[in-house]
C-alpha positions in Angstrom: 112.9 144.6 125.2 109.5 143.0 126.1 108.5 142.0 129.6 111.1 140.3 131.7 110.5 138.2 134.8 112.1 135.4 136.7 110.6 132.0 136.0 112.8 129.8 138.2 116.1 129.8 140.1 118.1 127.1 141.7 120.8 124.4 141.4 120.4 122.4 138.2 123.3 119.9 138.7 125.0 118.8 141.9 127.8 116.4 142.3 129.0 115.4 145.8 131.7 113.0 147.0 131.2 111.2 150.3 134.3 110.0 152.2 133.5 106.7 153.8 135.0 105.6 157.1 133.7 102.1 156.8 131.1 99.9 155.1 128.7 98.3 157.6 128.5 95.0 155.7 130.8 94.3 152.8 128.9 91.1 152.0 126.1 93.3 150.6 128.4 94.1 147.7 128.0 90.5 146.5 124.6 91.4 145.1 126.1 94.3 143.2 128.8 92.1 141.7 126.3 89.5 140.6 124.0 92.2 139.1 127.0 93.8 137.3 127.9 90.5 135.7 124.3 90.1 134.5 124.3 93.6 133.1 127.2 92.6 130.9 125.4 89.7 129.4 124.3 90.1 125.8 120.6 89.6 126.6 120.5 92.9 128.4 122.3 94.7 125.5 124.7 96.4 128.0 121.9 98.8 129.1 122.2 97.7 132.7 120.5 95.3 135.0 117.7 96.2 137.4 117.9 95.5 141.1 116.7 96.7 144.5 119.4 97.6 146.9 118.6 98.7 150.5 115.1 99.5 149.5 115.8 101.6 146.4 115.4 100.5 142.7 118.4 101.0 140.5 119.9 99.9 137.2 123.5 98.8 137.5 126.0 99.3 134.7 128.1 96.5 133.2 131.3 98.5 133.9 132.6 100.7 136.7 133.9 104.2 136.3 137.3 105.8 137.0 138.2 103.7 140.1 134.7 103.0 141.2 133.6 99.3 141.1 129.9 99.8 140.8 127.7 102.4 139.1 124.0 102.6 140.0 121.4 104.8 138.4 117.8 105.8 138.8 115.8 108.9 138.0 117.1 110.7 141.1 120.8 109.9 141.3 123.8 108.2 139.8 125.9 106.6 142.5 129.5 105.4 142.0 130.8 103.1 144.7 134.4 102.1 145.4 135.1 98.6 146.7 137.2 99.6 149.8 136.5 102.3 152.4 139.7 104.3 153.1 138.2 107.4 154.7 138.6 109.5 151.5 142.4 109.3 151.6 142.6 108.6 147.9 139.2 109.7 146.6 135.6 109.9 147.9 134.4 106.3 148.1 130.8 107.3 147.1 130.4 109.8 144.3 126.9 111.0 143.7 125.4 113.0 140.8 121.9 114.3 141.7 119.6 114.6 138.7 118.2 117.9 137.6 114.6 116.6 138.0 115.4 115.5 141.5 116.8 118.9 142.5 114.0 120.9 141.0 111.2 118.6 142.3 112.5 118.2 145.9 115.0 121.0 146.4 118.7 120.4 147.0 118.5 120.1 150.8 115.9 117.4 150.7 117.6 115.6 147.8 120.9 115.4 149.7 119.2 114.7 153.0 117.2 111.7 151.6 120.4 110.3 149.9 122.4 110.7 153.1 119.8 108.8 155.2 119.8 106.0 152.6 123.7 106.0 152.7 123.7 105.6 156.5 122.0 102.2 156.0 125.1 100.6 154.6 128.0 103.0 155.2 129.6 105.4 157.8 130.2 108.6 156.0 133.1 110.8 157.3 132.8 114.0 155.3 131.4 115.2 152.1 132.8 117.6 149.5 131.1 119.2 146.6 132.7 118.6 143.2 130.3 120.5 141.0 127.3 122.8 141.3 125.4 124.5 138.4 123.5 127.6 139.5 120.9 128.9 137.2 118.2 131.6 136.7 115.4 131.1 134.2 114.1 134.4 132.7 110.8 134.8 130.8 112.1 137.1 128.0 113.1 137.2 124.3 116.5 135.7 123.5 119.2 138.3 123.9 121.3 138.6 120.7 124.8 139.7 121.9 127.6 141.4 120.3 130.4 139.3 121.7 133.0 142.0 121.2 131.2 145.1 122.6 128.6 143.9 125.0 130.3 141.0 126.9 132.7 141.9 129.8 134.1 138.7 131.2 137.2 137.1 132.8 136.6 134.0 130.6 139.1 133.4 127.9 136.6 131.4 125.7 133.5 132.9 124.2 131.3 131.1 121.6 127.8 130.9 120.2 126.2 127.5 120.0 122.9 125.6 119.6 121.9 122.7 121.8 121.1 120.3 118.9 124.5 120.6 117.3 127.9 119.5 118.5 129.6 122.6 117.1 130.3 125.6 119.3 129.1 128.2 116.8 126.1 127.8 114.6 122.5 129.0 114.2 119.1 127.3 114.0 117.5 128.7 110.8 119.6 131.8 111.3 118.3 132.2 114.8 120.7 132.7 117.7 120.0 130.1 120.5 123.0 130.1 122.9 126.3 131.4 124.1 129.1 129.8 126.2 131.7 131.5 128.2 134.8 130.0 129.8 135.8 126.4 130.5 137.2 124.4 133.3 136.7 125.5 136.9 134.1 128.1 136.0 132.0 128.5 132.9 128.6 130.0 131.9 125.9 129.4 129.4 123.1 131.5 128.1 120.6 129.6 126.0 117.0 129.1 125.0 115.7 126.7 127.6 112.3 126.2 125.9 114.1 124.9 122.9 116.4 122.7 125.0 113.7 121.0 127.0 112.0 120.0 123.7 115.1 118.6 122.2 116.1 116.7 125.4 112.5 115.8 126.5 112.6 117.6 129.8 108.9 118.7 129.6 108.6 118.5 133.4 110.4 121.8 133.6 107.4 123.5 132.2 105.5 122.8 135.4 108.3 124.5 137.4 107.8 127.6 135.3 104.0 127.5 135.5 104.3 127.8 139.3 105.8 131.3 138.6 102.9 132.2 136.3 104.7 131.5 133.0 102.3 132.1 130.2 103.4 128.8 128.4 104.1 130.7 125.2 107.0 133.1 125.9 110.6 132.0 125.6 112.4 131.1 128.7 116.1 131.9 128.7 118.5 130.2 131.1 121.5 131.9 132.6 123.7 129.2 134.0 127.0 129.0 135.8 128.9 125.7 136.1 131.1 125.8 139.2 133.6 123.1 139.7 135.7 122.0 142.7 138.7 124.4 142.4 136.5 127.5 142.0 134.2 126.4 144.8 137.2 126.1 147.1 138.3 129.6 146.2 134.8 130.7 147.4 135.3 128.8 150.7 133.1 125.9 149.7 134.0 122.4 150.7 130.9 120.7 152.1 127.3 120.8 150.9 126.5 123.0 154.0 129.2 125.4 152.8 127.6 125.5 149.4 124.1 126.3 150.6 125.5 129.1 152.9 127.5 130.6 150.0 125.1 130.3 147.0 124.1 134.0 147.0 127.7 135.1 147.1 128.6 132.8 144.3 125.8 134.1 142.2 126.8 137.7 142.9 130.4 137.1 142.1 129.5 135.3 138.8 127.1 138.0 137.6 128.9 141.1 138.9 132.6 140.2 138.7 133.2 137.3 136.3 130.6 138.0 133.6 128.5 141.0 132.7 126.4 141.9 129.7 126.7 145.7 129.2 125.9 148.6 127.0 129.2 149.8 125.6 130.2 153.0 127.2 132.2 155.9 125.9 135.1 155.1 128.3 137.7 152.5 127.6 137.5 151.1 131.1 134.9 148.3 130.8 134.4 148.2 134.5 132.5 151.5 134.2 130.1 150.2 131.5 126.6 150.0 132.7 125.0 146.5 132.8 122.0 146.0 130.5 118.6 146.2 132.2 117.9 142.5 132.2 121.4 141.8 133.5 120.8 144.1 136.4 117.7 142.0 137.2 119.9 138.9 137.1 122.5 140.5 139.3 119.9 141.6 141.9 118.5 138.1 142.0 121.3 136.8 144.2 118.8 137.0 147.1 116.8 134.2 145.5 119.7 131.9 146.4 119.8 132.8 150.1 121.6 135.4 152.2 124.8 137.0 150.9 127.6 137.0 153.5 130.2 139.0 151.6 132.4 136.1 150.7 135.3 137.0 148.4 136.9 134.8 145.9 140.5 134.2 147.0 142.9 133.1 144.3 146.3 131.9 145.3 149.0 132.4 142.8 151.2 129.4 142.1 154.4 130.4 143.9 156.8 127.5 144.5 159.1 127.9 147.5 161.7 125.5 146.3 161.9 127.4 143.0 162.4 130.7 144.8 165.2 129.2 147.0 167.1 128.1 143.9 166.8 131.7 142.6 168.0 133.1 145.9 171.0 130.7 145.9 172.0 131.8 142.5 171.9 135.4 143.5 173.9 134.7 146.7 176.6 132.8 144.7 176.9 135.8 142.3 177.1 138.3 145.2 179.9 136.3 147.0 181.8 135.9 143.7 181.7 139.6 143.1 182.9 140.4 146.6 185.5 137.6 146.6 187.6 139.2 143.8 188.5 142.0 146.3 188.3 140.4 149.8 188.3 136.7 149.3 185.4 134.2 149.3 185.3 133.7 153.1 185.2 137.4 153.8 182.6 137.8 151.1 180.3 135.2 152.7 180.7 136.9 156.1 179.7 140.2 154.7 176.8 138.8 152.8 175.6 137.1 156.0 175.8 140.4 157.9 173.9 142.3 155.2 171.2 139.6 155.0 170.7 139.7 158.8 170.3 143.5 158.8 167.8 143.2 156.0 165.8 140.4 157.7 165.5 142.4 160.9 164.5 145.7 159.4 161.0 147.1 159.7 161.0 148.0 156.0 161.6 144.3 155.1 158.6 143.2 157.3 156.4 145.8 155.7 157.4 144.6 152.2 156.5 141.0 153.2 153.0 142.1 154.3 152.4 143.9 151.1 153.7 141.0 149.0 151.4 138.6 150.9 148.4 140.7 149.7 149.6 140.0 146.1 150.5 136.4 146.4 147.1 135.4 147.8 144.6 137.8 146.3 141.3 138.3 144.7 140.9 138.6 140.9 142.4 142.1 140.7 145.5 142.6 143.0 144.2 145.5 145.1 145.0 145.7 148.8 142.8 148.7 149.4 139.8 146.8 147.8 140.4 143.9 150.2 140.7 146.1 153.2 137.5 148.0 152.3 135.6 144.8 151.8 136.8 143.5 155.2 135.7 146.7 156.9 132.2 146.3 155.3 131.8 142.9 157.0 133.2 140.6 154.4 135.0 137.4 155.5 137.8 135.4 154.0 136.6 131.8 153.9 139.9 130.2 152.9 143.0 130.4 150.6 144.2 127.4 148.7 148.0 127.1 148.1 149.2 125.1 145.2 152.4 123.1 145.2 
């Protein structure tokens, strides 16, 4: 393969919900309500109505969105605002999508800091939580044509080829491969020709970002992108924006080393032993571009329902007493069962079995206690475990 080098790395999409303790002046919303009504008038063709709100220019939509009364947009952010402040008890009262151009031009820290300072002018934020973050690496290199069956090793259940200008998941542009998609839902990935995409979607400003890394303006730039949503981020210990920035390197390392790899097919059937392609090794080693790696491990909690287990246990106990009752009577059978259960609960063997099972109920991708123990000895830390009811 021809020369390969990194052209850019960063967060391309960021969505954060802000929990609001209180609004400083609810009368300021009257301006939004009036502008929203004007946005719905035919003369504006439902494209929104321009207004300045707390010193910032926006266009307000004629309709709200999913529980949010007002939706404001400009080149930097899309802001959804709920009418009442309830401290995030139902949902984040302010839901913000930071534009790609804003994130690349200013960096995520400044983009979020600037918005937060503006937010403080009319609200009292309580907490923030990240709903989505798209991490990406742009590589100056020819487009990699993949054999989806023999070169892709991934936990994703969905794999597809696609082209940006088409709605279909699998197609070619003049018989030329232009993109791949892996996974869906909480974690997904895309590999695609970014030079083609910025032309189709008129994102020419991205070329200036690449030029800062000595892009020759002619070579193809391929984007490797991971879309991380709320549930996956929580498994990586990310709740707030600060958590995200502290964990970016670990997220990138997990995505490129555990969840998805592009490999040369080896002679062994164990795909874990297949060697990553040269360009993929560069991608894996680029985790340091996202900050310091702290050894964070993805913790996945299996969906174990306590009430369901209790019902199963009750059924087993009824059967046990019934089998004993035929010989000694139901009352004597219940007494014996109680004695047997007490002896079992107080035994060291039972306690050891509980400890082992806990390592399987809340585990990393591959249930392996020795792997977890080894990682902890190497300085890894468990950021959190989410239990599902």
